[in-house]
């Protein structure tokens, strides 16, 4: 069965960086695009970007351009989201979410990780 | 960016009720719309994609309709496990955007 298991909660100071991991299992890792979505406390969902695990190609929402890096390690079926120059308003739960279509970007997300809470506080 | 506006923000209903949630896009998104259900402390769950296609394993009491700018999620007979927050999401144009959510509460 498809599983996406994310790394644990993080507490960071403003200006620092964080790297969240998402380990995939139960399907062909390189066959599906992976997205990152975040949710601030009590707020709605915000799409951040995607990565193609096959070739490492990425695309980001404009507001994250230059601050987010998406990478993957195909040898261990794991994806990473690194967010730099953290601010207090980056406090949120960060999710990895698999695209529904194989070898394509559809934009609907059929499997999600459990979420990683990032708290940014001085 | 395409703005997605859901209504109502909160909905009070009883088990067995028919529930309708609306989602309006600020410009046409054709049929590129998904609906998700989220329970407290949990990740969202895909219910509907391509405006009206039911995701595998999702009960048939959930249905979606619409195209262009106006969309609807209908729950034909509300069940106890359906009390949650529902989000629409457009994936017609980057950046993909979500509605603000509709919380379905017990009346």
mmCIF file of N, CA and C in Angstrom, chain B residues 14-76:
data_model
loop_
_atom_site.group_PDB
_atom_site.id
_atom_site.type_symbol
_atom_site.label_atom_id
_atom_site.label_comp_id
_atom_site.label_asym_id
_atom_site.label_seq_id
_atom_site.Cartn_x
_atom_site.Cartn_y
_atom_site.Cartn_z
ATOM 1 N N UNK B 14 -27.433 17.685 10.268
ATOM 2 C CA UNK B 14 -27.707 16.471 11.043
ATOM 3 C C UNK B 14 -27.400 15.238 10.206
ATOM 4 N N UNK B 15 -27.172 14.135 10.876
ATOM 5 C CA UNK B 15 -26.987 12.867 10.178
ATOM 6 C C UNK B 15 -28.202 12.602 9.302
ATOM 7 N N UNK B 16 -27.938 12.235 8.063
ATOM 8 C CA UNK B 16 -29.009 11.958 7.117
ATOM 9 C C UNK B 16 -29.342 13.141 6.211
ATOM 10 N N UNK B 17 -28.869 14.335 6.566
ATOM 11 C CA UNK B 17 -29.145 15.514 5.751
ATOM 12 C C UNK B 17 -28.410 15.447 4.412
ATOM 13 N N UNK B 18 -28.971 16.118 3.429
ATOM 14 C CA UNK B 18 -28.284 16.360 2.165
ATOM 15 C C UNK B 18 -27.550 17.686 2.312
ATOM 16 N N UNK B 19 -26.280 17.662 2.005
ATOM 17 C CA UNK B 19 -25.414 18.831 2.226
ATOM 18 C C UNK B 19 -24.795 19.258 0.903
ATOM 19 N N UNK B 20 -24.796 20.560 0.674
ATOM 20 C CA UNK B 20 -24.200 21.108 -0.542
ATOM 21 C C UNK B 20 -23.214 22.204 -0.178
ATOM 22 N N UNK B 21 -22.017 22.114 -0.727
ATOM 23 C CA UNK B 21 -20.965 23.116 -0.524
ATOM 24 C C UNK B 21 -20.608 23.692 -1.892
ATOM 25 N N UNK B 22 -20.507 25.007 -1.949
ATOM 26 C CA UNK B 22 -20.193 25.679 -3.208
ATOM 27 C C UNK B 22 -18.759 26.182 -3.234
ATOM 28 N N UNK B 23 -18.225 26.232 -4.432
ATOM 29 C CA UNK B 23 -16.864 26.728 -4.645
ATOM 30 C C UNK B 23 -16.875 27.535 -5.936
ATOM 31 N N UNK B 24 -16.410 28.771 -5.850
ATOM 32 C CA UNK B 24 -16.389 29.637 -7.030
ATOM 33 C C UNK B 24 -14.964 30.075 -7.323
ATOM 34 N N UNK B 25 -14.574 29.956 -8.589
ATOM 35 C CA UNK B 25 -13.245 30.390 -9.024
ATOM 36 C C UNK B 25 -13.311 31.803 -9.588
ATOM 37 N N UNK B 26 -12.232 32.553 -9.410
ATOM 38 C CA UNK B 26 -12.202 33.942 -9.875
ATOM 39 C C UNK B 26 -12.060 34.045 -11.397
ATOM 40 N N UNK B 27 -11.729 32.934 -12.049
ATOM 41 C CA UNK B 27 -11.736 32.857 -13.507
ATOM 42 C C UNK B 27 -11.988 31.412 -13.887
ATOM 43 N N UNK B 28 -12.292 31.183 -15.131
ATOM 44 C CA UNK B 28 -12.638 29.832 -15.551
ATOM 45 C C UNK B 28 -11.476 28.863 -15.353
ATOM 46 N N UNK B 29 -11.801 27.703 -14.771
ATOM 47 C CA UNK B 29 -10.800 26.652 -14.571
ATOM 48 C C UNK B 29 -11.227 25.357 -15.265
ATOM 49 N N UNK B 30 -12.169 25.483 -16.214
ATOM 50 C CA UNK B 30 -12.682 24.304 -16.920
ATOM 51 C C UNK B 30 -13.196 23.287 -15.896
ATOM 52 N N UNK B 31 -12.646 22.082 -15.902
ATOM 53 C CA UNK B 31 -13.088 21.069 -14.939
ATOM 54 C C UNK B 31 -11.962 20.678 -13.986
ATOM 55 N N UNK B 32 -10.929 21.526 -13.923
ATOM 56 C CA UNK B 32 -9.734 21.166 -13.148
ATOM 57 C C UNK B 32 -9.888 21.555 -11.692
ATOM 58 N N UNK B 33 -10.765 20.799 -11.021
ATOM 59 C CA UNK B 33 -11.087 21.073 -9.629
ATOM 60 C C UNK B 33 -11.132 19.788 -8.835
ATOM 61 N N UNK B 34 -10.573 19.844 -7.641
ATOM 62 C CA UNK B 34 -10.601 18.715 -6.715
ATOM 63 C C UNK B 34 -11.261 19.139 -5.408
ATOM 64 N N UNK B 35 -11.810 18.147 -4.711
ATOM 65 C CA UNK B 35 -12.374 18.341 -3.376
ATOM 66 C C UNK B 35 -11.659 17.417 -2.397
ATOM 67 N N UNK B 36 -11.364 17.947 -1.210
ATOM 68 C CA UNK B 36 -10.703 17.186 -0.158
ATOM 69 C C UNK B 36 -11.505 17.297 1.127
ATOM 70 N N UNK B 37 -11.390 16.256 1.935
ATOM 71 C CA UNK B 37 -11.946 16.240 3.285
ATOM 72 C C UNK B 37 -10.789 16.218 4.263
ATOM 73 N N UNK B 38 -10.864 17.046 5.284
ATOM 74 C CA UNK B 38 -9.818 17.035 6.308
ATOM 75 C C UNK B 38 -10.431 16.988 7.693
ATOM 76 N N UNK B 39 -9.962 16.047 8.492
ATOM 77 C CA UNK B 39 -10.376 15.949 9.890
ATOM 78 C C UNK B 39 -9.271 16.514 10.775
ATOM 79 N N UNK B 40 -9.613 16.975 11.979
ATOM 80 C CA UNK B 40 -8.612 17.628 12.840
ATOM 81 C C UNK B 40 -7.376 16.766 13.068
ATOM 82 N N UNK B 41 -6.220 17.361 12.865
ATOM 83 C CA UNK B 41 -4.965 16.673 13.097
ATOM 84 C C UNK B 41 -4.576 15.670 12.034
ATOM 85 N N UNK B 42 -5.330 15.600 10.958
ATOM 86 C CA UNK B 42 -5.072 14.626 9.892
ATOM 87 C C UNK B 42 -4.779 15.323 8.578
ATOM 88 N N UNK B 43 -4.156 14.574 7.673
ATOM 89 C CA UNK B 43 -3.926 15.097 6.334
ATOM 90 C C UNK B 43 -5.228 15.100 5.546
ATOM 91 N N UNK B 44 -5.325 15.968 4.554
ATOM 92 C CA UNK B 44 -6.499 15.948 3.681
ATOM 93 C C UNK B 44 -6.620 14.616 2.940
ATOM 94 N N UNK B 45 -7.853 14.327 2.537
ATOM 95 C CA UNK B 45 -8.156 13.118 1.780
ATOM 96 C C UNK B 45 -8.863 13.528 0.504
ATOM 97 N N UNK B 46 -8.379 13.018 -0.623
ATOM 98 C CA UNK B 46 -8.986 13.335 -1.912
ATOM 99 C C UNK B 46 -10.335 12.643 -2.041
ATOM 100 N N UNK B 47 -11.366 13.425 -2.370
ATOM 101 C CA UNK B 47 -12.714 12.879 -2.581
ATOM 102 C C UNK B 47 -13.082 12.851 -4.065
ATOM 103 N N UNK B 48 -12.880 13.981 -4.710
ATOM 104 C CA UNK B 48 -13.341 14.206 -6.082
ATOM 105 C C UNK B 48 -12.200 14.870 -6.856
ATOM 106 N N UNK B 49 -12.008 14.472 -8.107
ATOM 107 C CA UNK B 49 -11.055 15.162 -8.978
ATOM 108 C C UNK B 49 -11.724 15.386 -10.331
ATOM 109 N N UNK B 50 -11.164 16.240 -11.111
ATOM 110 C CA UNK B 50 -11.746 16.618 -12.406
ATOM 111 C C UNK B 50 -13.216 16.971 -12.256
ATOM 112 N N UNK B 51 -13.501 17.707 -11.210
ATOM 113 C CA UNK B 51 -14.808 18.280 -10.868
ATOM 114 C C UNK B 51 -15.867 17.265 -10.458
ATOM 115 N N UNK B 52 -15.891 16.095 -11.110
ATOM 116 C CA UNK B 52 -16.993 15.163 -10.839
ATOM 117 C C UNK B 52 -16.574 13.698 -10.761
ATOM 118 N N UNK B 53 -15.280 13.423 -10.862
ATOM 119 C CA UNK B 53 -14.806 12.034 -10.806
ATOM 120 C C UNK B 53 -14.566 11.623 -9.359
ATOM 121 N N UNK B 54 -15.198 10.530 -8.970
ATOM 122 C CA UNK B 54 -15.099 10.050 -7.597
ATOM 123 C C UNK B 54 -13.793 9.278 -7.418
ATOM 124 N N UNK B 55 -13.022 9.660 -6.421
ATOM 125 C CA UNK B 55 -11.781 8.953 -6.133
ATOM 126 C C UNK B 55 -12.097 7.533 -5.671
ATOM 127 N N UNK B 56 -11.239 6.605 -6.034
ATOM 128 C CA UNK B 56 -11.407 5.216 -5.654
ATOM 129 C C UNK B 56 -11.520 5.076 -4.141
ATOM 130 N N UNK B 57 -12.526 4.294 -3.704
ATOM 131 C CA UNK B 57 -12.707 4.036 -2.284
ATOM 132 C C UNK B 57 -13.564 5.057 -1.561
ATOM 133 N N UNK B 58 -13.921 6.125 -2.228
ATOM 134 C CA UNK B 58 -14.761 7.162 -1.602
ATOM 135 C C UNK B 58 -16.234 6.772 -1.774
ATOM 136 N N UNK B 59 -17.018 6.851 -0.710
ATOM 137 C CA UNK B 59 -18.428 6.445 -0.811
ATOM 138 C C UNK B 59 -19.200 7.244 -1.860
ATOM 139 N N UNK B 60 -20.154 6.580 -2.468
ATOM 140 C CA UNK B 60 -20.902 7.196 -3.566
ATOM 141 C C UNK B 60 -21.857 8.294 -3.100
ATOM 142 N N UNK B 61 -22.016 8.479 -1.789
ATOM 143 C CA UNK B 61 -22.837 9.604 -1.315
ATOM 144 C C UNK B 61 -22.165 10.951 -1.587
ATOM 145 N N UNK B 62 -20.873 10.916 -1.896
ATOM 146 C CA UNK B 62 -20.168 12.134 -2.289
ATOM 147 C C UNK B 62 -20.254 12.291 -3.803
ATOM 148 N N UNK B 63 -20.585 13.495 -4.248
ATOM 149 C CA UNK B 63 -20.579 13.760 -5.674
ATOM 150 C C UNK B 63 -20.168 15.203 -5.928
ATOM 151 N N UNK B 64 -19.599 15.432 -7.103
ATOM 152 C CA UNK B 64 -19.184 16.774 -7.478
ATOM 153 C C UNK B 64 -19.767 17.152 -8.822
ATOM 154 N N UNK B 65 -19.975 18.444 -9.012
ATOM 155 C CA UNK B 65 -20.491 18.918 -10.289
ATOM 156 C C UNK B 65 -19.957 20.310 -10.568
ATOM 157 N N UNK B 66 -20.167 20.734 -11.807
ATOM 158 C CA UNK B 66 -19.783 22.087 -12.193
ATOM 159 C C UNK B 66 -18.687 22.127 -13.223
ATOM 160 N N UNK B 67 -18.502 23.316 -13.787
ATOM 161 C CA UNK B 67 -17.426 23.582 -14.733
ATOM 162 C C UNK B 67 -17.305 25.080 -14.888
ATOM 163 N N UNK B 68 -16.174 25.514 -15.406
ATOM 164 C CA UNK B 68 -15.976 26.946 -15.569
ATOM 165 C C UNK B 68 -15.593 27.609 -14.265
ATOM 166 N N UNK B 69 -16.525 28.298 -13.640
ATOM 167 C CA UNK B 69 -16.227 29.004 -12.390
ATOM 168 C C UNK B 69 -17.041 28.516 -11.193
ATOM 169 N N UNK B 70 -18.077 27.743 -11.397
ATOM 170 C CA UNK B 70 -18.967 27.361 -10.302
ATOM 171 C C UNK B 70 -19.038 25.842 -10.135
ATOM 172 N N UNK B 71 -18.781 25.428 -8.904
ATOM 173 C CA UNK B 71 -18.685 24.003 -8.592
ATOM 174 C C UNK B 71 -19.423 23.707 -7.300
ATOM 175 N N UNK B 72 -19.827 22.443 -7.167
ATOM 176 C CA UNK B 72 -20.578 22.017 -5.996
ATOM 177 C C UNK B 72 -20.114 20.646 -5.544
ATOM 178 N N UNK B 73 -19.973 20.503 -4.236
ATOM 179 C CA UNK B 73 -19.784 19.191 -3.618
ATOM 180 C C UNK B 73 -21.073 18.870 -2.881
ATOM 181 N N UNK B 74 -21.620 17.695 -3.134
ATOM 182 C CA UNK B 74 -22.857 17.257 -2.480
ATOM 183 C C UNK B 74 -22.596 15.968 -1.710
ATOM 184 N N UNK B 75 -23.092 15.951 -0.482
ATOM 185 C CA UNK B 75 -23.124 14.716 0.307
ATOM 186 C C UNK B 75 -24.597 14.354 0.411
ATOM 187 N N UNK B 76 -24.987 13.230 -0.153
ATOM 188 C CA UNK B 76 -26.419 12.939 -0.314
ATOM 189 C C UNK B 76 -27.100 12.616 1.011
#
